[in-house]
Short mmCIF file of C-alpha atoms in Angstrom, two decimals:
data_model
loop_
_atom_site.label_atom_id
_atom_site.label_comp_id
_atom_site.label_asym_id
_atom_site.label_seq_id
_atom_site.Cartn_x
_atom_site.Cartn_y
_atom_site.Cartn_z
CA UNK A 13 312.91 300.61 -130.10
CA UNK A 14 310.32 302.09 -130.98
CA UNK A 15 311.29 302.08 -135.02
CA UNK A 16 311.79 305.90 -134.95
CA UNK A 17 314.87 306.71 -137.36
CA UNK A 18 317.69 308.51 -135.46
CA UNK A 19 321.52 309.81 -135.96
CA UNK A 20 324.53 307.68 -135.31
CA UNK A 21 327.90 307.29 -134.84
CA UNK A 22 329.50 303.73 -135.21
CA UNK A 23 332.90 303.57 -134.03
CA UNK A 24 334.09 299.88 -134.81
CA UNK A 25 337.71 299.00 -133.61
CA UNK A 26 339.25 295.13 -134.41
CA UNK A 27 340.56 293.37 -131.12
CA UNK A 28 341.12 289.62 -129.53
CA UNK A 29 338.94 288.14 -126.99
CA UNK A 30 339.41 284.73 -125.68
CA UNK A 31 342.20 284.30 -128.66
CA UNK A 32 339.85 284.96 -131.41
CA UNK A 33 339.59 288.21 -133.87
CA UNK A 34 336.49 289.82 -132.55
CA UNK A 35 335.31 294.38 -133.17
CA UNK A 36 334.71 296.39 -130.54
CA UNK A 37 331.19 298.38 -131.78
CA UNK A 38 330.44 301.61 -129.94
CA UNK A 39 327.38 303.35 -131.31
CA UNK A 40 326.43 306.73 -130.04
CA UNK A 41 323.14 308.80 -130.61
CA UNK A 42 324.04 312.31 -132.48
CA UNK A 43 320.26 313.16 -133.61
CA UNK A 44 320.42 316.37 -131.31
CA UNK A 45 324.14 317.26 -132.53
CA UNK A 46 322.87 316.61 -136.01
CA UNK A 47 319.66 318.78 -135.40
CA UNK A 48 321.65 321.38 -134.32
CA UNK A 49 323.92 321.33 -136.84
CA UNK A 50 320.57 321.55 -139.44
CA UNK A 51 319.47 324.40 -137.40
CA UNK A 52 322.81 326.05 -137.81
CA UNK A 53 322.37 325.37 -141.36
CA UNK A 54 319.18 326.96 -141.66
CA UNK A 55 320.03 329.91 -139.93
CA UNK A 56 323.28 330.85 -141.86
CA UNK A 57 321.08 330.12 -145.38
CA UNK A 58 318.58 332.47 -143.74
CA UNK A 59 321.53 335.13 -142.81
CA UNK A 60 323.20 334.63 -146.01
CA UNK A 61 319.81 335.63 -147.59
CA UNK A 62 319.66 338.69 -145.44
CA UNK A 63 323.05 339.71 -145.86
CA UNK A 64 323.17 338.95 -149.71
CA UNK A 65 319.82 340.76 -150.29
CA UNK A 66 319.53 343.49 -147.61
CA UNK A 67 319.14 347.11 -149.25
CA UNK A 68 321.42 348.18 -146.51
CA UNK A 69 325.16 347.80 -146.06
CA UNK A 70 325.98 345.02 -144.06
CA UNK A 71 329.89 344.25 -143.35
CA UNK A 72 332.49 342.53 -140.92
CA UNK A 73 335.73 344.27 -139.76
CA UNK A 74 338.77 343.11 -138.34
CA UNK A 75 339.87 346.07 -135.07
CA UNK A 76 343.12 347.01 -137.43
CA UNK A 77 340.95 348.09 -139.84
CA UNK A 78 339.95 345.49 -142.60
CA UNK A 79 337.15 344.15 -143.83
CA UNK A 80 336.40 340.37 -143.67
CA UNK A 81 333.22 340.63 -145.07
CA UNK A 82 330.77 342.84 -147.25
CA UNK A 83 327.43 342.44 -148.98
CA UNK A 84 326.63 343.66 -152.65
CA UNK A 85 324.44 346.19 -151.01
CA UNK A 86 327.44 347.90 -149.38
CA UNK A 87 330.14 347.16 -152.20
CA UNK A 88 327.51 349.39 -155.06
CA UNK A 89 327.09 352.01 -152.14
CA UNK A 90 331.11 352.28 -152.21
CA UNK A 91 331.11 352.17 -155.71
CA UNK A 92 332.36 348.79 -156.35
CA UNK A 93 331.00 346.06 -159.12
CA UNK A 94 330.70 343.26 -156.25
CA UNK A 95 331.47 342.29 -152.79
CA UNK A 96 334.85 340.42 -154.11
CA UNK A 97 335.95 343.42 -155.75
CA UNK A 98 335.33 345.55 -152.31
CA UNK A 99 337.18 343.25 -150.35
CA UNK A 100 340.48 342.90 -152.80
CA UNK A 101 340.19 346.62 -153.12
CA UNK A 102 339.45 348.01 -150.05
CA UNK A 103 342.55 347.68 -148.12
CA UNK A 104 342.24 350.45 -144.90
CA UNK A 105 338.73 351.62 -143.91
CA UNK A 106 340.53 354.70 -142.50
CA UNK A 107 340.77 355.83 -145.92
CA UNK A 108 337.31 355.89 -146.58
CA UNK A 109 337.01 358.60 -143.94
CA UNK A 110 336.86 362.19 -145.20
CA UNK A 111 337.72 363.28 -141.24
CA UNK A 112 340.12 360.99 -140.21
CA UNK A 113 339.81 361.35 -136.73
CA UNK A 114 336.70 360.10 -137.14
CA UNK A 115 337.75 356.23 -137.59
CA UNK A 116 339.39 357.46 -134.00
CA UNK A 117 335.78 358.25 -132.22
CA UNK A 118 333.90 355.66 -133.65
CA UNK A 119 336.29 353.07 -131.98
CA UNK A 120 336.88 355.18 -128.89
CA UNK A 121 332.90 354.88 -128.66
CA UNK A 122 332.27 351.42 -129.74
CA UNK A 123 335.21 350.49 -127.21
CA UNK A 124 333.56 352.11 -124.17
CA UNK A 125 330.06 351.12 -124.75
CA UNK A 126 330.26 347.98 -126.89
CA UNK A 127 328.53 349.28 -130.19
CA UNK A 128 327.32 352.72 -131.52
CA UNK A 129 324.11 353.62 -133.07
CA UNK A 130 323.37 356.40 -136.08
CA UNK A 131 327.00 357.18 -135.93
CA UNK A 132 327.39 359.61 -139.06
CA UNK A 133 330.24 360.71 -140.98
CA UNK A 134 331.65 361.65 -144.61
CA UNK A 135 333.05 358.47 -146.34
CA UNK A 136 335.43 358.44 -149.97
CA UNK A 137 333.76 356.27 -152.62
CA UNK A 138 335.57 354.57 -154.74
CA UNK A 139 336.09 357.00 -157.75
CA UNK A 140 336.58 359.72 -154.73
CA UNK A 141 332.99 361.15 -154.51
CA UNK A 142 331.71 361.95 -151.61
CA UNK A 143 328.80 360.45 -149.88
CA UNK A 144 327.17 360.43 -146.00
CA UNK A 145 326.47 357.41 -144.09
CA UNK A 146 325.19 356.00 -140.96
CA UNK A 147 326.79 353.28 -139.14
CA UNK A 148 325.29 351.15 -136.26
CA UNK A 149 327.96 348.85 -134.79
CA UNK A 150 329.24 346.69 -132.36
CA UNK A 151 331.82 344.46 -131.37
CA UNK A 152 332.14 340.90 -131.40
CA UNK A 153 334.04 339.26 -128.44
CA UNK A 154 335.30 335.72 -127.71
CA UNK A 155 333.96 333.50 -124.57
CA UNK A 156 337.59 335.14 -122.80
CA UNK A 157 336.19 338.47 -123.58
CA UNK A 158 338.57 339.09 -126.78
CA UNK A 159 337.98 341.81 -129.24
CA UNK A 160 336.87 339.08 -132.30
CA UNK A 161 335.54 341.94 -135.27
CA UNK A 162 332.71 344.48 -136.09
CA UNK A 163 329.98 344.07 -137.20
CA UNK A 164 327.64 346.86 -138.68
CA UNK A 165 324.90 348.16 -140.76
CA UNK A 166 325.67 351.42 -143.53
CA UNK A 167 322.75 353.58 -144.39
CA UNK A 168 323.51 356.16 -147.52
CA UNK A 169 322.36 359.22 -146.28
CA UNK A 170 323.60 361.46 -148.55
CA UNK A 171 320.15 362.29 -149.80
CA UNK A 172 319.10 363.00 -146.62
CA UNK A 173 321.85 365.47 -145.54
CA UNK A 174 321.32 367.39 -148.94
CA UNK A 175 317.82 368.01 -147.97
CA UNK A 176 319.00 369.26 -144.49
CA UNK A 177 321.51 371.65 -146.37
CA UNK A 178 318.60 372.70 -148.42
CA UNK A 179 316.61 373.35 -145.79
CA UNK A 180 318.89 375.10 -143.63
CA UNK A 181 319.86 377.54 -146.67
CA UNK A 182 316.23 377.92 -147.25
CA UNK A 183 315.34 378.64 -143.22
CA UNK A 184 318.49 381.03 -143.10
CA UNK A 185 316.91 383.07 -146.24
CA UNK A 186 313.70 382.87 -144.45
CA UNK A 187 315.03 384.61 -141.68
CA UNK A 188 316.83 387.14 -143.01
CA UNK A 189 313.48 388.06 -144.42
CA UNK A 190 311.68 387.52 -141.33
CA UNK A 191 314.36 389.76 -139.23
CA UNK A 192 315.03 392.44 -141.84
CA UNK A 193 311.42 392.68 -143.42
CA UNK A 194 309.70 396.18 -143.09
CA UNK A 195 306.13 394.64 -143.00
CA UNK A 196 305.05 392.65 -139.82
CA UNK A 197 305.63 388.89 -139.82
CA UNK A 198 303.68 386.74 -137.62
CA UNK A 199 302.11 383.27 -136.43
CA UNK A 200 299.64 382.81 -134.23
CA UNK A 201 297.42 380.12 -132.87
CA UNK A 202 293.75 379.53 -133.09
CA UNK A 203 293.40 380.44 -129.43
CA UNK A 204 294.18 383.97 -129.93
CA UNK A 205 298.55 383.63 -128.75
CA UNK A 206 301.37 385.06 -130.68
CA UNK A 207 303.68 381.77 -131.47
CA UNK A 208 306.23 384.32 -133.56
CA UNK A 209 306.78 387.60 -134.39
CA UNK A 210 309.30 390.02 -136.07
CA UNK A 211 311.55 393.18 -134.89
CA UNK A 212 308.68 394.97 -137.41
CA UNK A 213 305.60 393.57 -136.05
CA UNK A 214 306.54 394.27 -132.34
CA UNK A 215 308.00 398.10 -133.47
CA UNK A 216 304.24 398.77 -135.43
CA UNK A 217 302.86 397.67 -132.08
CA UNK A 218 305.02 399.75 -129.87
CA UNK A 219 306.54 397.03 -127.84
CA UNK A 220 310.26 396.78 -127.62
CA UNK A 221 310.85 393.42 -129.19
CA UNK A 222 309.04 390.24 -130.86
CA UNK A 223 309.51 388.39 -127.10
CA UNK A 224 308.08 391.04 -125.17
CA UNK A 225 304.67 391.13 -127.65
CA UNK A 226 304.40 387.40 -127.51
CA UNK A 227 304.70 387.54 -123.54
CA UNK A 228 303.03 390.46 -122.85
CA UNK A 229 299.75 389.26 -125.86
CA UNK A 230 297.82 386.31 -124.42
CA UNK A 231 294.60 387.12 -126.23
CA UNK A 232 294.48 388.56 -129.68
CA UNK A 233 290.56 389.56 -130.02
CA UNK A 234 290.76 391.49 -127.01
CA UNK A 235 294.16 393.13 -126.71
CA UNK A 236 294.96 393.47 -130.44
CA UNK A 237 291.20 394.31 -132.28
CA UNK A 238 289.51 397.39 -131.22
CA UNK A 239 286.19 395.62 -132.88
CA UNK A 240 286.27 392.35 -131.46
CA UNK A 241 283.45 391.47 -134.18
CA UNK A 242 286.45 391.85 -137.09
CA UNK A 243 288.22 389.00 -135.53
CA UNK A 244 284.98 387.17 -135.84
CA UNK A 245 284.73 388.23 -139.08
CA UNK A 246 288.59 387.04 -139.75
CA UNK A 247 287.89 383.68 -138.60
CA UNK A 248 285.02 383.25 -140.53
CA UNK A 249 286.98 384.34 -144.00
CA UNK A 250 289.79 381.97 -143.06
CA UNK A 251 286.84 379.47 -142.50
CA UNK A 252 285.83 379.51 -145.28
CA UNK A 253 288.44 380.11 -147.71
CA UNK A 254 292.17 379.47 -146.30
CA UNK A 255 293.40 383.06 -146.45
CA UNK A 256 292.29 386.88 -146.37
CA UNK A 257 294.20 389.74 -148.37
CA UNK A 258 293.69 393.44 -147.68
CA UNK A 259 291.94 392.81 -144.47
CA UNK A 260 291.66 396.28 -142.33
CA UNK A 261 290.83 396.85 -139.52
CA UNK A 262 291.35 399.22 -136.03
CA UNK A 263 294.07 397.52 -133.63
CA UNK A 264 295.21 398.89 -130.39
CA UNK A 265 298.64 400.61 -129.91
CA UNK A 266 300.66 399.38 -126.76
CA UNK A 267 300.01 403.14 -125.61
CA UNK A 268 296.22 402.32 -125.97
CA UNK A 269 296.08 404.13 -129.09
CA UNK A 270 293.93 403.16 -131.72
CA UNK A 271 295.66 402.88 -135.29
CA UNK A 272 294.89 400.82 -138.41
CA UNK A 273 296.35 398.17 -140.07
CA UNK A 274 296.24 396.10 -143.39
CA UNK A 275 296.76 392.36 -142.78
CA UNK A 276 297.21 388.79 -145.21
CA UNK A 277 297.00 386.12 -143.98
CA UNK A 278 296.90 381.83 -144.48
CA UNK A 279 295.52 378.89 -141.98
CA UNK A 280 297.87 376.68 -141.86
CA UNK A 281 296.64 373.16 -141.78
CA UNK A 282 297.98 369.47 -140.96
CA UNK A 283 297.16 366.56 -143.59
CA UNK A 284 293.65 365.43 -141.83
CA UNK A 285 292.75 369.67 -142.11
CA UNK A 286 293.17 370.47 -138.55
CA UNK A 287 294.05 373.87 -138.10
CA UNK A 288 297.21 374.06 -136.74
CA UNK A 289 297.53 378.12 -136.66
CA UNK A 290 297.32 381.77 -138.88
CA UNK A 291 300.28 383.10 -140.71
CA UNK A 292 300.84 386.56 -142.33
CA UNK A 293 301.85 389.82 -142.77
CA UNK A 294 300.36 393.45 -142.08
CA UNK A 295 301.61 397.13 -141.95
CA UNK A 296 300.66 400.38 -140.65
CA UNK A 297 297.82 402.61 -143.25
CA UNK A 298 297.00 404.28 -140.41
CA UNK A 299 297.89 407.89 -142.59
CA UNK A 300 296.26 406.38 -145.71
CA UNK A 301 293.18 406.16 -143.61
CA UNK A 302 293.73 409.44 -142.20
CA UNK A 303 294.12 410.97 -144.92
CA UNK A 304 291.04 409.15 -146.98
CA UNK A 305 288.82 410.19 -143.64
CA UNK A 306 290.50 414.15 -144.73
CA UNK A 307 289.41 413.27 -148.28
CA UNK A 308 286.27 411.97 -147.62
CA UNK A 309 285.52 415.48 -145.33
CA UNK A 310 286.73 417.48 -148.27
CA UNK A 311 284.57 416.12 -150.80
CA UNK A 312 281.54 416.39 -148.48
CA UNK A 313 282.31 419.89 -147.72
CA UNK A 314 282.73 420.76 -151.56
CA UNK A 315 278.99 419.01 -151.96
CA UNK A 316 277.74 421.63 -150.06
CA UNK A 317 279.23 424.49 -151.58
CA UNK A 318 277.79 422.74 -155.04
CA UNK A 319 274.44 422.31 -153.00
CA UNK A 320 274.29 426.08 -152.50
CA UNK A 321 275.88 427.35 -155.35
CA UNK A 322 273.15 425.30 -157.23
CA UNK A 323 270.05 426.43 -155.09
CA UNK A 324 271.66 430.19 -155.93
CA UNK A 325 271.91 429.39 -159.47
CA UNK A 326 268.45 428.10 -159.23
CA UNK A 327 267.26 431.29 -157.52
CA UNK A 328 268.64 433.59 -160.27
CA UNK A 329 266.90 431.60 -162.88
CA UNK A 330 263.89 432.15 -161.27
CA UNK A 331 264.08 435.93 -161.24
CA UNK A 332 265.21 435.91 -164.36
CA UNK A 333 261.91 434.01 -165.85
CA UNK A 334 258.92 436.89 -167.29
CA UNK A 335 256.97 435.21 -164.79
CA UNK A 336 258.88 436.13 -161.95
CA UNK A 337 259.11 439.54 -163.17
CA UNK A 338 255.25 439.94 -164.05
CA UNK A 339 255.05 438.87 -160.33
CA UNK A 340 257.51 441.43 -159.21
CA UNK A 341 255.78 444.04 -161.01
CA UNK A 342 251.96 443.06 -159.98
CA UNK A 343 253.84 443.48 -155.83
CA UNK A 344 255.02 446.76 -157.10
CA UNK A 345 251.66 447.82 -158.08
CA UNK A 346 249.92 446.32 -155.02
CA UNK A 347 252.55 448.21 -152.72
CA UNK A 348 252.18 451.85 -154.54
CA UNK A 349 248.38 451.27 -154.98
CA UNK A 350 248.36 450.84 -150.49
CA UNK A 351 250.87 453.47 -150.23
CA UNK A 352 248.12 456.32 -152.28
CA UNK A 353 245.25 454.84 -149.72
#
């Protein structure tokens, strides 16, 4: 005895020995059952904190379909004031399911591997609203291997799937644009490769669709610019300032003919400013060019018939002038006075 304080359990039991009233005393050590039992303690309080506080649904289910258990969390997700309400209310989880087969797959999958993770479906709130969730599951057995409950934890992802939606209405418009536009669509990478193009951008080129250009390109400066100092020049402008409008330049046909185009374009950049590649947009002015060069030849042309008609002008003005005529006349006398000698 080393005066250390431990657990007991006194069992005392009355008896006669050697004719006399005498108590059997039994006294066995239960510090470690007592321990546990403190440790048992400890952990529910510390589950019971979890469960009661956790943002996320947390619940327990019998296999029939009931729930034995549900945290606040869970019960305002469903729509219910409290966790008491949800479980004197919420008689057959199959009805929460907007597919019913669904209460089907989710056992059918927890039953053949034990639990199920991100498992998503439609569920019915309590005043009928819809809302998405995400289950992760499994199921509880007994020491004989007997199908006890579920347990699981609900995510609301409702939210989530709206922005999805969103985003897939949004990406559908997008391509409808990028498909049908007349202009040519493109990305490419900083390393001179087409990531994306549309039916428009490979027709300008003269190749016979977006997959064949974006095969059949592997360097932009030198297949695609006829001046591989403009895609210098490009760089430099995107560089410096994130995007280019109106920039022209001479680009080679798939024919190897030389035509011009008319490009915008953006860098496209992750949050620490890495370049991640170009994006834009460019069509065909190879007539407007044509027909500026035709222009252009025109007005030169028409500067020299000014140039001369203004040197004749010039001319006549000078014979008109009494000097010019005094001149004239002095040659005339010169010319009769050698033609009498």
């Amino acid at each position: 005895m080393d005066g250390t304080p431990f657990w007991a359990l006194l069992s005392l039991r009355p008896f006669r020995f050697q004719d006399e009233d005498a108590i059997l005393t039994v006294l066995y050590d239960i510090t470690d059952r007592k321990q546990a039992e403190q440790a048992l303690q400890q952990a529910e309080q510390k589950y019971r904190g979890i469960f009661e506080n956790a943002l996320e649904g947390i619940y327990q289910s019998t296999p029939d379909g009931h729930y034995i258990s549900v945290n606040p969390a869970f019960a305002r997700m469903m729509g219910y004031a409290s966790n008491e309400e949800m479980l004197s209310s919420a008689h057959e989880i199959s009805r929460e399911y907007v597919d019913e087969a669904g209460r089907d797959e989710f056992k059918r999958l927890i039953q053949a591997q034990g639990s199920v993770t991100g498992f998503e479906r439609q569920s019915y709130r309590r005043d009928g609203s819809i809302i998405w969730i995400s289950e992760s599951a499994r199921a509880v057995h007994d020491e004989q291997g007997n199908l006890l409950y579920y347990e699981g934890i609900i995510d609301d992802i409702t939210q989530r799937k709206q922005v999805e939606a969103a985003l897939r209405v949004a990406e559908a418009k997008y391509r409808g644009i990028f498909e049908n536009a007349v202009e040519g669509i493109f990305r490419s990478s900083p390393d001179g490769t087409y990531v994306e193009v549309n039916p428009a951008m490979a027709t300008i080129y003269g190749f016979s669709s977006p997959e064949a250009m974006c095969q059949e390109i592997t360097n932009i400066a030198q297949q695609i610019y006829v001046n591989s100092d403009d895609r210098d020049r490009f760089k430099c402008l995107m560089e410096a300032h994130n995007e280019i409008k109106d920039f022209e330049y001479a680009v080679y046909h798939r024919d190897g003919r030389v035509f011009w185009i008319s490009e915008w374009a953006r860098a496209i950049r992750d949050a620490e400013g890495t370049l991640l590649y170009y994006e834009g947009s460019c069509v065909d002015i190879t007539k407007r060019k044509q027909e500026e060069a035709a222009l252009k030849q025109q007005l030169r042309e028409l500067q020299v018939e000014i140039d001369q008609t203004k040197r004749q002008k010039e001319v006549a003005a000078i014979v008109e002038t009494d000097y010019f005529q005094q001149l004239q006349a002095e040659v005339e006398r010169l010319r009769l006075f050698e033609d009498g000698q």
